[in-house]
Amino acid sequence: MDAILNTAQSWLTDFFDPAVKKEIQHLIENDTEELKDRFYKNMEFGTGGMRGVMGVGTNRINKYTLGKSTQGLSNYLKKTYGDKDVKVVIAYDCRNNSDTLAKTVAEVLSANGIKVFLFSSLRTTPELSFAVRHLKCHAGIVLTASHNPPEYNGYKVYWTDGGQIVPPQDGEIISEINSLAYEDIHFEAKKELIELIDTKVDEAFIEASVANGSFNAHGKDDFKIVFTSLHGTSITAIPEVLKRAGYRNVTIIEEQAVPNGNFPTVKSPNPEEPEALSMAIEKAEEIGADMVVGTDPDSDRLGIAVRNLDGKMEIVNGNQAMIMMTKFLLEQQKQKGFKGNEFIATTIVSTPMMEVMAKAYGVEFKTALTGFKWIGKMIKDYPESQFLGGGEESFGYMVGDFVRDKDAVTSTLLACEIAAQAKANGSSFYKELIDCYVDYGFYKEHLISITKKGISGAEEIKQMLKDFKENPVQSVAGSKVEWIEDYNTSIAKNVLTGEERPIDIPKSNVLIYETEDGTRIAARPSGTEPKVKFYISTNAELDEAENFEKVSAELETKIQTILSELNVG
C-alpha cells in the first residue's frame, strides 16, 4: 500500500489541476480501496491503444494518462519522420468527455509541432481510418471505447496506411511512453497547427462507402429497413449512405438517434447483445420491415436482424453476417473474373466456414489473431494481393481496402444490398444463409463470456486459462481432442499422434482444442475488458434446406453438452 500511496501523492504537485489534487486528497483520507484501484497500476497503452474507466488516477482514462500517451506518440513520430511536417488526424465518438479529451490530445500534438486535423464534431471510426490516407497523414487517433459501458473511454492509434498500429510500431511507441514522466507532457497548444475538418472529408468518405458497398441490387423501393445508431456516431453517415444508394424506406429509431454517452435506452450499446436491438426489432414487427440494422457507438460493429422461416425478426450472429457478406463478394468477383490474387480473411476464433468457402471459390484464405488490426496488416503486407472482404465473429466486417478497420457504414449498405436482391429474387437473406449451409456445411457457433472484475478477477482469469492449458480435456461431446493449438508457444500439437506444427502468426494468450469431428473450442482473455471468452464451433452436413431446423437443433444440443462438460456455461 505504501507504493500506491506514494504514487497517489505524486499527483499532488502543482503540475496537476487543483480539482484533481482535491479529489486525490479526499481519496487518501476517506477511501483507501478506491485509491488502491485507481493507482495500483498504470493505465496501459496496449498494442492498439488504451481503454478503461474514466476518472482521476494512473489506472484511469483522463487528461494526464492520455496526455502522456500522446506525448510518447509525438516523440515517436518526430523520431520516425525527422524533419518532415508530421500530420495527424483525430476523431472522437459520442462518449462522455470524448470531445474535451480529443481537444487535449490535439493540443499536446500541436505543442510538439505536429499539424493536427481535428473533426469538428463526432465521427465514425471507419471515417477516421479513411481520413488518414485521404489527408495523407502520418497517423490517426480516435477517442472511443467502442461498445464498453458508459463509464469507459479510450484511444486508438492508426498508422500511415490507415490501419491500427501493429508490430514493431506498437512496441516502440509503448517504450517511448513508458520512458516519460507526467511532467514531460507538453500541454501548451500551438493553435495555428490545429485545423478543424468536417464536410469535405465526410463527402469523400460517403462517396467511397457507396462506391464500395453498392452492387446495383434490385427491389430497393420494396425493401424496408429499420436503423438504429444506438446513440452513437453512425447517425452521421449511414442514413446518407443508404439514401444515396437508393434506399427510400428507411425508418430511424429517433429515441436512439441522438448521440448520448450515457446510452439511456439500452443496457449496453453493443449490437452483439439482443437487448440493444429490441426497440428496433419491435418497430420492424410493427411496420413489417425486412431488416433491422444497429451499430455500436463508434460504428465499427453492426448487428443485423432479418425475417426467419416463420416470418419473425431474428438476429443473425457475427459469423452468419460475415458468411453472407463474404459469399456475396466472392460471387460478385466471380462474375467479373478472378485474377488469382484475391483473398478473404478472418480470425482464429471465427467460423471455420470461411476457409471452406475460400477453397470452394479458389481464393486464398488468411487467418489472424482477434482484432481487425491484423486483417488491416495483411493488406499492407501483401500489396500485390486484392482483399475482397473479411470479418470476425464479434460483428465486425470490412468491405475492400479503402477503410483499414472494421466498418459498419459500408457493411450496413452491403447487408441491405444482399437482402434486397434476395427478396427481389423471391428468396430472403435467411433462406440464402441456409443455402450456404447446404453448400459448405452447417457451422453453428456459440460464445460464452465470463466477467471477473478487479485485481482478484484478473488472477481468476489467469488461473482459468492456466487450467485449460495444463489439464486439457481428452474428448468433447464424444469426439476425441485431436489438436491443441497453443498460440503462446506458437505450436499446434496432435495429441493422438504426437505430430507438431508451427503456428505462423504472432504469439497470443489463446488456446484452441480441435476434435476429430471438427468441433473447435477456443479460450482467450479479452484484450479490453475484464473477461475470459470461450468460443465453440460445431458442424454437420445439411443435405437439404428442409432439414435446417432439425440439424440446427442437433447442433444446439451438442453445444449445450460441450458447455456442461467444460463447466463454463
Coordinates of C-alpha atoms in Angstrom, one line a residue:
M1 CA 0.0 0.0 0.0
D2 CA 3.0 2.3 0.6
A3 CA 3.9 2.3 -3.1
I4 CA 0.3 3.1 -4.1
L5 CA 0.1 6.0 -1.6
N6 CA 3.5 7.3 -2.9
T7 CA 2.2 7.2 -6.5
A8 CA -1.1 9.0 -5.5
Q9 CA 0.9 11.6 -3.6
S10 CA 3.0 12.3 -6.7
W11 CA -0.2 13.7 -8.2
L12 CA -0.4 16.4 -5.6
T13 CA 2.2 18.6 -7.1
D14 CA 1.5 21.9 -8.8
F15 CA 1.7 20.2 -12.3
F16 CA -1.7 18.7 -11.7
D17 CA -5.0 20.7 -11.7
P18 CA -6.5 21.8 -8.4
A19 CA -9.6 19.7 -8.8
V20 CA -7.5 16.6 -9.4
K21 CA -5.4 17.2 -6.3
K22 CA -8.5 17.8 -4.2
E23 CA -10.1 14.5 -5.3
I24 CA -6.9 12.6 -4.6
Q25 CA -6.5 14.1 -1.2
H26 CA -10.1 13.1 -0.4
L27 CA -9.5 9.5 -1.5
I28 CA -6.3 9.4 0.6
E29 CA -8.2 10.5 3.7
N30 CA -11.5 8.7 3.1
D31 CA -11.5 5.8 0.6
T32 CA -8.4 3.5 0.7
E33 CA -10.0 0.8 -1.5
E34 CA -10.9 3.3 -4.3
L35 CA -7.5 4.9 -4.1
K36 CA -5.9 1.5 -4.4
D37 CA -7.9 0.6 -7.6
R38 CA -7.1 4.0 -9.2
F39 CA -3.3 3.9 -8.5
Y40 CA -2.3 0.2 -8.2
K41 CA -1.1 0.2 -11.8
N42 CA -0.7 2.4 -14.8
M43 CA -3.4 2.6 -17.4
E44 CA -1.5 0.6 -20.1
F45 CA -1.1 1.7 -23.7
G46 CA -1.6 -1.7 -25.2
T47 CA -1.0 -3.0 -28.7
G48 CA -3.6 -0.7 -30.2
G49 CA -4.1 2.0 -27.7
M50 CA -5.9 2.5 -24.3
R51 CA -9.3 1.7 -23.0
G52 CA -10.6 2.0 -19.4
V53 CA -12.8 3.7 -16.9
M54 CA -12.6 7.5 -16.8
G55 CA -11.5 9.3 -13.7
V56 CA -8.5 10.6 -11.7
G57 CA -5.5 8.3 -11.3
T58 CA -2.9 6.3 -13.1
N59 CA -5.3 3.4 -13.8
R60 CA -8.0 5.7 -15.3
I61 CA -8.6 7.5 -18.6
N62 CA -8.0 11.2 -18.0
K63 CA -6.2 14.2 -19.3
Y64 CA -2.9 13.0 -17.9
T65 CA -2.9 9.4 -18.9
L66 CA -4.0 10.3 -22.5
G67 CA -1.6 13.2 -22.5
K68 CA 1.4 11.0 -21.6
S69 CA 0.5 8.5 -24.4
T70 CA 0.1 11.4 -26.8
Q71 CA 3.5 12.9 -25.7
G72 CA 5.1 9.5 -26.3
L73 CA 3.4 9.2 -29.7
S74 CA 4.6 12.7 -30.6
N75 CA 8.2 11.8 -29.7
Y76 CA 8.0 8.6 -31.7
L77 CA 6.5 10.4 -34.8
K78 CA 9.2 13.0 -34.7
K79 CA 12.0 10.4 -34.4
T80 CA 10.5 8.3 -37.2
Y81 CA 9.8 11.2 -39.7
G82 CA 12.6 13.6 -38.7
D83 CA 12.3 17.0 -40.4
K84 CA 9.1 16.2 -42.3
D85 CA 6.0 18.1 -41.5
V86 CA 4.2 15.4 -39.5
K87 CA 0.3 15.4 -39.7
V88 CA -2.2 13.6 -37.5
V89 CA -6.0 13.4 -37.9
I90 CA -8.2 13.0 -34.8
A91 CA -11.8 11.9 -34.5
Y92 CA -14.0 11.1 -31.4
D93 CA -17.3 9.4 -30.7
C94 CA -20.3 10.1 -28.6
R95 CA -18.9 9.2 -25.2
N96 CA -18.9 11.5 -22.3
N97 CA -15.8 13.7 -22.3
S98 CA -14.7 12.4 -25.8
D99 CA -14.8 15.9 -27.2
T100 CA -12.7 17.5 -24.4
L101 CA -10.3 14.6 -24.4
A102 CA -9.9 14.9 -28.2
K103 CA -9.1 18.6 -27.8
T104 CA -6.5 17.8 -25.1
V105 CA -4.9 15.2 -27.5
A106 CA -4.8 17.8 -30.3
E107 CA -3.2 20.4 -28.0
V108 CA -0.4 18.0 -26.9
L109 CA 0.3 17.1 -30.6
S110 CA 0.3 20.7 -31.6
A111 CA 2.5 21.7 -28.6
N112 CA 5.1 19.2 -30.1
G113 CA 5.0 21.0 -33.5
I114 CA 2.7 18.4 -35.2
K115 CA -0.1 19.5 -37.6
V116 CA -3.5 18.3 -36.4
F117 CA -6.7 17.8 -38.4
L118 CA -9.5 17.6 -35.7
F119 CA -13.0 16.7 -36.7
S120 CA -15.3 19.5 -35.6
S121 CA -17.8 17.0 -34.1
L122 CA -18.3 13.3 -33.6
R123 CA -17.5 10.9 -36.4
T124 CA -17.3 7.2 -37.0
T125 CA -14.1 5.2 -36.6
P126 CA -14.2 4.0 -40.2
E127 CA -14.2 7.6 -41.4
L128 CA -11.1 8.2 -39.2
S129 CA -9.3 5.3 -40.8
F130 CA -10.3 6.6 -44.3
A131 CA -9.2 10.1 -43.4
V132 CA -5.6 9.1 -42.5
R133 CA -4.9 8.2 -46.1
H134 CA -7.3 10.7 -47.7
L135 CA -5.5 13.6 -45.9
K136 CA -2.1 11.9 -46.3
C137 CA -1.5 11.9 -42.6
H138 CA 1.3 10.0 -40.8
A139 CA -1.0 8.8 -38.0
G140 CA -4.6 9.0 -36.8
I141 CA -6.3 8.8 -33.4
V142 CA -9.9 8.1 -32.5
L143 CA -11.3 8.7 -29.0
T144 CA -13.6 5.8 -28.3
A145 CA -14.3 2.8 -26.0
S146 CA -16.2 1.0 -28.7
H147 CA -19.2 -0.8 -27.1
N148 CA -17.9 -0.7 -23.5
P149 CA -20.2 0.6 -20.7
P150 CA -20.8 4.4 -20.3
E151 CA -18.0 4.9 -17.7
Y152 CA -15.4 3.9 -20.2
N153 CA -13.4 5.8 -22.8
G154 CA -10.3 5.1 -24.8
Y155 CA -7.9 6.0 -27.5
K156 CA -6.9 4.0 -30.6
V157 CA -3.9 4.9 -32.8
Y158 CA -3.7 4.4 -36.6
W159 CA -0.6 4.4 -38.8
T160 CA 0.1 5.9 -42.2
D161 CA -1.7 3.1 -44.0
G162 CA -5.0 3.8 -42.2
G163 CA -4.7 0.6 -40.1
Q164 CA -4.3 0.3 -36.4
I165 CA -0.7 0.2 -35.2
V166 CA 1.0 -3.2 -35.3
P167 CA 4.5 -4.5 -34.5
P168 CA 7.0 -3.1 -34.5
Q169 CA 5.4 0.4 -34.1
D170 CA 3.2 -0.6 -31.2
G171 CA 6.1 -1.8 -29.0
E172 CA 8.3 1.1 -30.0
I173 CA 5.6 3.6 -29.1
I174 CA 4.9 1.9 -25.8
S175 CA 8.6 2.1 -24.9
E176 CA 8.6 5.8 -25.7
I177 CA 5.5 6.3 -23.5
N178 CA 6.9 4.3 -20.6
S179 CA 10.1 6.4 -20.6
L180 CA 8.2 9.5 -19.7
A181 CA 7.0 11.2 -16.5
Y182 CA 3.7 13.0 -16.4
E183 CA 5.7 16.3 -16.1
D184 CA 7.2 15.6 -19.6
I185 CA 3.8 16.3 -21.2
H186 CA 3.6 19.5 -23.3
F187 CA 0.0 20.8 -22.8
E188 CA 0.7 24.3 -24.3
A189 CA -1.2 24.2 -27.6
K190 CA 0.0 25.9 -30.8
K191 CA -3.5 26.8 -32.0
E192 CA -2.3 27.6 -35.5
L193 CA -1.4 23.9 -36.0
I194 CA -4.9 22.7 -35.2
E195 CA -7.3 22.7 -38.2
L196 CA -11.0 21.7 -37.8
I197 CA -12.3 19.5 -40.6
D198 CA -15.8 18.2 -41.4
T199 CA -17.9 18.2 -44.6
K200 CA -15.2 17.8 -47.3
V201 CA -13.9 14.7 -45.7
D202 CA -17.4 13.5 -44.9
E203 CA -18.3 13.8 -48.6
A204 CA -15.3 11.8 -49.7
F205 CA -16.0 9.1 -47.2
I206 CA -19.6 8.8 -48.0
E207 CA -18.9 8.6 -51.8
A208 CA -16.3 5.9 -51.2
S209 CA -18.7 3.9 -48.9
V210 CA -21.4 4.0 -51.6
A211 CA -19.0 3.0 -54.3
N212 CA -17.6 0.1 -52.3
G213 CA -20.9 -1.2 -50.8
S214 CA -23.3 -0.8 -53.8
F215 CA -23.9 -3.6 -56.3
N216 CA -27.0 -2.4 -58.2
A217 CA -29.4 -4.6 -56.2
H218 CA -32.9 -4.7 -57.4
G219 CA -36.0 -4.2 -55.3
K220 CA -34.8 -1.3 -53.2
D221 CA -38.2 0.5 -53.4
D222 CA -39.9 -2.5 -51.9
F223 CA -37.3 -3.1 -49.2
K224 CA -38.0 -1.7 -45.7
I225 CA -35.1 -1.0 -43.3
V226 CA -35.2 -0.1 -39.6
F227 CA -32.0 1.5 -38.5
T228 CA -30.7 2.5 -35.1
S229 CA -27.4 4.2 -34.2
L230 CA -27.8 3.3 -30.5
H231 CA -26.9 6.9 -29.5
G232 CA -23.7 6.6 -31.4
T233 CA -21.8 8.1 -34.3
S234 CA -23.3 6.2 -37.3
I235 CA -26.1 8.7 -37.5
T236 CA -23.6 11.0 -39.2
A237 CA -23.1 8.6 -42.1
I238 CA -25.4 5.6 -42.5
P239 CA -28.7 7.4 -43.3
E240 CA -27.0 9.4 -46.0
V241 CA -25.1 6.4 -47.4
L242 CA -28.4 4.4 -47.7
K243 CA -30.2 7.3 -49.3
R244 CA -27.5 7.8 -51.9
A245 CA -27.5 4.1 -52.7
G246 CA -31.3 4.3 -53.4
Y247 CA -32.9 3.1 -50.2
R248 CA -36.0 5.2 -49.5
N249 CA -37.8 3.0 -47.0
V250 CA -35.5 3.7 -44.0
T251 CA -37.1 4.1 -40.6
I252 CA -34.7 5.6 -38.0
I253 CA -35.3 4.9 -34.3
E254 CA -35.5 8.5 -33.2
E255 CA -35.2 7.9 -29.5
Q256 CA -31.7 6.3 -30.2
A257 CA -30.7 8.7 -32.9
V258 CA -29.4 11.4 -30.6
P259 CA -25.7 10.8 -29.6
N260 CA -25.5 10.3 -25.9
G261 CA -22.6 8.8 -23.9
N262 CA -25.0 7.5 -21.2
F263 CA -26.8 5.3 -23.7
P264 CA -30.1 5.8 -21.8
T265 CA -32.3 3.4 -23.8
V266 CA -30.1 0.3 -23.7
K267 CA -28.3 -1.8 -21.0
S268 CA -25.3 -2.0 -23.3
P269 CA -24.7 -0.2 -26.6
N270 CA -23.4 -3.4 -28.1
P271 CA -25.2 -4.9 -31.1
E272 CA -23.9 -8.3 -30.1
E273 CA -26.4 -8.1 -27.2
P274 CA -30.0 -8.9 -28.4
E275 CA -31.4 -6.3 -25.9
A276 CA -29.6 -3.5 -27.8
L277 CA -31.7 -4.1 -30.9
S278 CA -35.0 -4.7 -29.1
M279 CA -36.5 -1.3 -29.8
A280 CA -35.6 -1.5 -33.5
I281 CA -37.0 -5.1 -33.8
E282 CA -40.3 -4.0 -32.1
K283 CA -40.6 -1.2 -34.7
A284 CA -39.8 -3.6 -37.5
E285 CA -42.5 -6.0 -36.5
E286 CA -44.9 -3.1 -36.2
I287 CA -44.3 -1.8 -39.7
G288 CA -43.4 -5.0 -41.5
A289 CA -39.8 -4.2 -42.2
D290 CA -37.4 -6.6 -43.9
M291 CA -34.3 -5.8 -42.0
V292 CA -33.0 -4.2 -38.8
V293 CA -29.5 -2.8 -38.5
G294 CA -27.9 -1.4 -35.4
T295 CA -24.4 -0.1 -34.8
D296 CA -22.2 0.4 -31.8
P297 CA -21.1 3.8 -30.5
D298 CA -18.1 4.3 -32.9
S299 CA -19.8 2.5 -35.8
D300 CA -17.3 -0.2 -36.5
R301 CA -19.7 -3.1 -35.5
L302 CA -23.1 -3.9 -36.8
G303 CA -26.0 -6.1 -35.6
I304 CA -28.5 -7.4 -38.2
A305 CA -31.9 -8.9 -37.8
V306 CA -33.9 -10.4 -40.7
R307 CA -37.1 -12.4 -41.0
N308 CA -36.6 -16.1 -40.4
L309 CA -38.5 -19.0 -41.9
D310 CA -41.5 -18.2 -39.6
G311 CA -41.5 -14.6 -40.7
K312 CA -40.3 -13.3 -37.3
M313 CA -37.4 -11.0 -36.9
E314 CA -34.3 -12.9 -35.8
I315 CA -30.8 -11.6 -35.1
V316 CA -28.1 -13.2 -37.1
N317 CA -24.8 -13.5 -35.4
G318 CA -21.5 -12.1 -36.5
N319 CA -20.3 -15.3 -38.1
Q320 CA -23.6 -15.6 -40.1
A321 CA -23.4 -12.0 -41.3
M322 CA -19.7 -12.5 -42.2
I323 CA -20.6 -15.6 -44.2
M324 CA -23.3 -13.9 -46.2
M325 CA -21.3 -10.8 -46.9
T326 CA -18.2 -12.8 -48.0
K327 CA -20.2 -15.2 -50.2
F328 CA -21.8 -12.2 -51.9
L329 CA -18.5 -10.5 -52.5
L330 CA -17.0 -13.8 -53.8
E331 CA -19.9 -14.2 -56.2
Q332 CA -19.6 -10.7 -57.5
Q333 CA -15.9 -11.1 -58.1
K334 CA -16.5 -14.5 -59.8
Q335 CA -18.8 -12.7 -62.3
K336 CA -16.1 -10.2 -63.0
G337 CA -13.5 -12.9 -63.3
F338 CA -10.9 -13.9 -60.7
K339 CA -7.4 -12.7 -61.3
G340 CA -5.8 -15.2 -59.0
N341 CA -4.5 -12.8 -56.4
E342 CA -7.7 -12.3 -54.3
F343 CA -8.0 -13.3 -50.7
I344 CA -10.5 -13.2 -47.8
A345 CA -9.7 -13.1 -44.2
T346 CA -11.0 -13.8 -40.7
T347 CA -9.7 -14.5 -37.2
I348 CA -8.7 -17.7 -35.4
V349 CA -11.9 -17.7 -33.2
S350 CA -14.3 -17.1 -36.0
T351 CA -16.2 -19.7 -38.0
P352 CA -14.1 -22.3 -40.0
M353 CA -16.8 -22.0 -42.7
M354 CA -14.8 -19.0 -44.1
E355 CA -11.9 -21.3 -45.1
V356 CA -14.3 -23.8 -46.6
M357 CA -15.8 -21.1 -48.8
A358 CA -12.4 -19.7 -49.9
K359 CA -11.5 -23.2 -51.1
A360 CA -14.7 -23.6 -52.9
Y361 CA -14.1 -20.3 -54.9
G362 CA -10.4 -21.0 -55.3
V363 CA -9.3 -17.8 -53.5
E364 CA -6.7 -17.5 -50.8
F365 CA -7.7 -17.7 -47.2
K366 CA -5.8 -15.8 -44.5
T367 CA -6.4 -16.1 -40.7
A368 CA -5.3 -13.7 -38.0
L369 CA -5.4 -13.1 -34.3
T370 CA -8.5 -11.5 -32.9
G371 CA -8.6 -7.8 -33.8
F372 CA -9.0 -6.0 -37.1
K373 CA -5.6 -4.5 -37.0
W374 CA -4.2 -7.9 -38.0
I375 CA -6.5 -8.0 -41.1
G376 CA -5.5 -4.5 -41.9
K377 CA -1.9 -5.5 -41.6
M378 CA -2.4 -8.3 -44.3
I379 CA -3.4 -5.6 -46.8
K380 CA -0.2 -3.7 -46.0
D381 CA 2.0 -6.9 -46.1
Y382 CA 0.6 -8.2 -49.4
P383 CA 0.3 -5.2 -51.7
E384 CA 0.1 -7.4 -54.8
S385 CA -3.0 -9.2 -53.4
Q386 CA -6.5 -8.0 -53.6
F387 CA -8.5 -8.1 -50.3
L388 CA -12.2 -8.8 -51.2
G389 CA -13.6 -8.7 -47.7
G390 CA -13.4 -10.2 -44.2
G391 CA -14.6 -10.1 -40.7
E392 CA -14.7 -11.6 -37.3
E393 CA -17.3 -13.2 -35.1
S394 CA -17.7 -10.1 -32.9
F395 CA -19.9 -8.3 -35.5
G396 CA -17.2 -6.6 -37.4
Y397 CA -16.7 -6.6 -41.2
M398 CA -14.6 -4.8 -43.8
V399 CA -15.5 -4.4 -47.4
G400 CA -12.5 -4.0 -49.7
D401 CA -9.5 -2.0 -48.6
F402 CA -10.5 1.7 -48.8
V403 CA -11.0 1.6 -45.0
R404 CA -8.5 -0.4 -43.0
D405 CA -10.6 -1.3 -40.0
K406 CA -14.0 -2.9 -39.4
D407 CA -16.6 -0.6 -40.9
A408 CA -20.3 -0.7 -40.0
V409 CA -21.1 2.0 -42.5
T410 CA -20.2 0.2 -45.8
S411 CA -21.1 -3.2 -44.2
T412 CA -24.6 -1.9 -43.5
L413 CA -25.1 -1.0 -47.1
L414 CA -23.7 -4.3 -48.3
A415 CA -26.1 -6.2 -46.0
C416 CA -29.0 -4.3 -47.4
E417 CA -27.9 -5.0 -51.0
I418 CA -27.8 -8.7 -50.2
A419 CA -31.2 -8.8 -48.6
A420 CA -32.9 -6.5 -51.1
Q421 CA -31.6 -8.6 -54.0
A422 CA -32.6 -11.8 -52.3
K423 CA -36.1 -10.5 -51.8
A424 CA -36.4 -9.3 -55.4
N425 CA -35.4 -12.9 -56.5
G426 CA -38.2 -14.4 -54.3
S427 CA -35.8 -15.5 -51.6
S428 CA -34.5 -13.9 -48.4
F429 CA -31.3 -13.2 -46.5
Y430 CA -32.2 -16.0 -44.1
K431 CA -33.0 -18.6 -46.9
E432 CA -29.8 -17.8 -48.7
L433 CA -27.9 -18.3 -45.4
I434 CA -29.4 -21.8 -45.2
D435 CA -28.4 -22.4 -48.8
C436 CA -24.8 -21.6 -47.8
Y437 CA -25.1 -24.3 -45.1
V438 CA -26.2 -26.8 -47.7
D439 CA -23.3 -25.9 -50.0
Y440 CA -20.5 -25.6 -47.5
G441 CA -21.6 -27.4 -44.3
F442 CA -23.7 -26.2 -41.4
Y443 CA -21.4 -24.5 -38.9
K444 CA -23.0 -23.3 -35.7
E445 CA -21.1 -21.3 -33.1
H446 CA -21.6 -20.2 -29.6
L447 CA -19.8 -17.7 -27.4
I448 CA -19.5 -17.7 -23.6
S449 CA -18.1 -14.6 -21.9
I450 CA -17.3 -14.6 -18.2
T451 CA -16.6 -11.3 -16.4
K452 CA -14.2 -11.1 -13.5
K453 CA -13.6 -7.6 -12.3
G454 CA -10.8 -6.0 -10.2
I455 CA -7.4 -7.3 -9.1
S456 CA -8.8 -10.7 -7.9
G457 CA -10.7 -11.1 -11.2
A458 CA -7.5 -10.7 -13.3
E459 CA -6.0 -13.6 -11.2
E460 CA -9.1 -15.8 -11.7
I461 CA -9.0 -15.3 -15.4
K462 CA -5.3 -16.2 -15.4
Q463 CA -5.9 -19.4 -13.5
M464 CA -8.8 -20.4 -15.7
L465 CA -6.7 -20.2 -18.8
K466 CA -3.8 -22.0 -17.0
D467 CA -6.1 -24.9 -16.0
F468 CA -7.5 -25.1 -19.6
K469 CA -3.9 -25.5 -20.8
E470 CA -2.3 -27.7 -18.2
N471 CA -5.3 -30.0 -17.7
P472 CA -6.6 -30.4 -21.3
V473 CA -9.8 -32.4 -21.8
Q474 CA -9.4 -35.6 -23.9
S475 CA -12.8 -35.6 -25.6
V476 CA -15.6 -33.2 -26.3
A477 CA -19.2 -34.4 -26.8
G478 CA -18.0 -37.9 -27.6
S479 CA -15.3 -36.8 -30.1
K480 CA -11.6 -37.2 -29.2
V481 CA -9.5 -34.0 -29.0
E482 CA -7.0 -34.3 -31.8
W483 CA -5.2 -30.9 -32.0
I484 CA -4.3 -28.4 -29.3
E485 CA -3.2 -25.1 -30.7
D486 CA -1.2 -23.0 -28.2
Y487 CA -0.7 -19.5 -29.5
N488 CA 1.5 -18.6 -26.6
T489 CA 4.1 -21.1 -27.7
S490 CA 3.2 -21.0 -31.5
I491 CA 2.9 -24.8 -31.6
A492 CA 0.0 -26.9 -32.6
K493 CA 0.2 -30.5 -31.4
N494 CA -1.7 -33.6 -32.4
V495 CA -2.2 -35.3 -29.1
L496 CA -3.2 -38.6 -30.8
T497 CA 0.0 -38.9 -32.9
G498 CA 2.5 -36.6 -31.3
E499 CA 2.9 -34.6 -34.5
E500 CA 3.7 -30.9 -34.1
R501 CA 3.5 -28.0 -36.5
P502 CA 4.4 -24.3 -36.1
I503 CA 1.7 -21.6 -35.9
D504 CA 2.8 -18.8 -38.2
I505 CA 1.1 -15.8 -36.6
P506 CA 2.2 -13.6 -33.7
K507 CA 2.1 -15.1 -30.1
S508 CA -1.1 -14.5 -28.1
N509 CA -2.8 -15.9 -25.0
V510 CA -5.1 -18.2 -26.9
L511 CA -5.6 -21.9 -26.7
I512 CA -7.7 -23.9 -29.1
Y513 CA -8.9 -27.5 -29.0
E514 CA -10.0 -29.2 -32.2
T515 CA -11.6 -32.6 -32.1
E516 CA -11.7 -35.4 -34.7
D517 CA -15.2 -34.3 -35.9
G518 CA -14.1 -30.7 -36.4
T519 CA -15.5 -29.2 -33.3
R520 CA -13.4 -26.3 -32.1
I521 CA -13.2 -24.7 -28.7
A522 CA -11.1 -21.6 -28.2
A523 CA -10.3 -19.8 -24.9
R524 CA -8.8 -16.3 -24.7
P525 CA -8.9 -13.3 -22.3
S526 CA -10.5 -10.1 -23.7
G527 CA -7.9 -7.5 -24.6
T528 CA -10.1 -4.6 -23.5
E529 CA -12.4 -5.8 -20.7
P530 CA -12.0 -8.0 -17.5
K531 CA -13.4 -11.1 -19.3
V532 CA -12.4 -14.5 -20.4
K533 CA -14.2 -15.8 -23.6
F534 CA -14.8 -19.3 -24.8
Y535 CA -15.7 -19.8 -28.5
I536 CA -17.4 -23.0 -29.6
S537 CA -17.8 -24.1 -33.2
T538 CA -19.7 -27.2 -34.2
N539 CA -20.6 -28.5 -37.6
A540 CA -22.7 -31.1 -39.5
E541 CA -23.8 -31.8 -43.0
L542 CA -27.1 -30.3 -44.2
D543 CA -28.2 -32.3 -47.2
E544 CA -31.2 -30.1 -48.0
A545 CA -32.7 -26.8 -46.7
E546 CA -35.8 -28.6 -45.4
N547 CA -33.7 -30.2 -42.7
F548 CA -32.3 -26.9 -41.4
E549 CA -34.3 -26.8 -38.2
K550 CA -33.7 -30.4 -37.3
V551 CA -29.9 -30.2 -37.8
S552 CA -29.8 -26.8 -36.1
A553 CA -31.5 -28.4 -33.0
E554 CA -29.0 -31.3 -33.1
L555 CA -26.0 -28.9 -33.1
E556 CA -27.6 -26.8 -30.3
T557 CA -27.9 -29.9 -28.2
K558 CA -24.2 -30.7 -28.9
I559 CA -23.2 -27.1 -27.9
Q560 CA -25.1 -27.5 -24.6
T561 CA -23.4 -30.8 -23.9
I562 CA -20.0 -29.1 -24.5
L563 CA -20.8 -26.3 -22.1
S564 CA -21.9 -28.8 -19.5
E565 CA -18.7 -30.9 -19.9
L566 CA -16.4 -27.8 -19.8
N567 CA -18.4 -26.3 -16.9
V568 CA -18.2 -22.8 -18.4
G569 CA -21.9 -22.2 -19.2

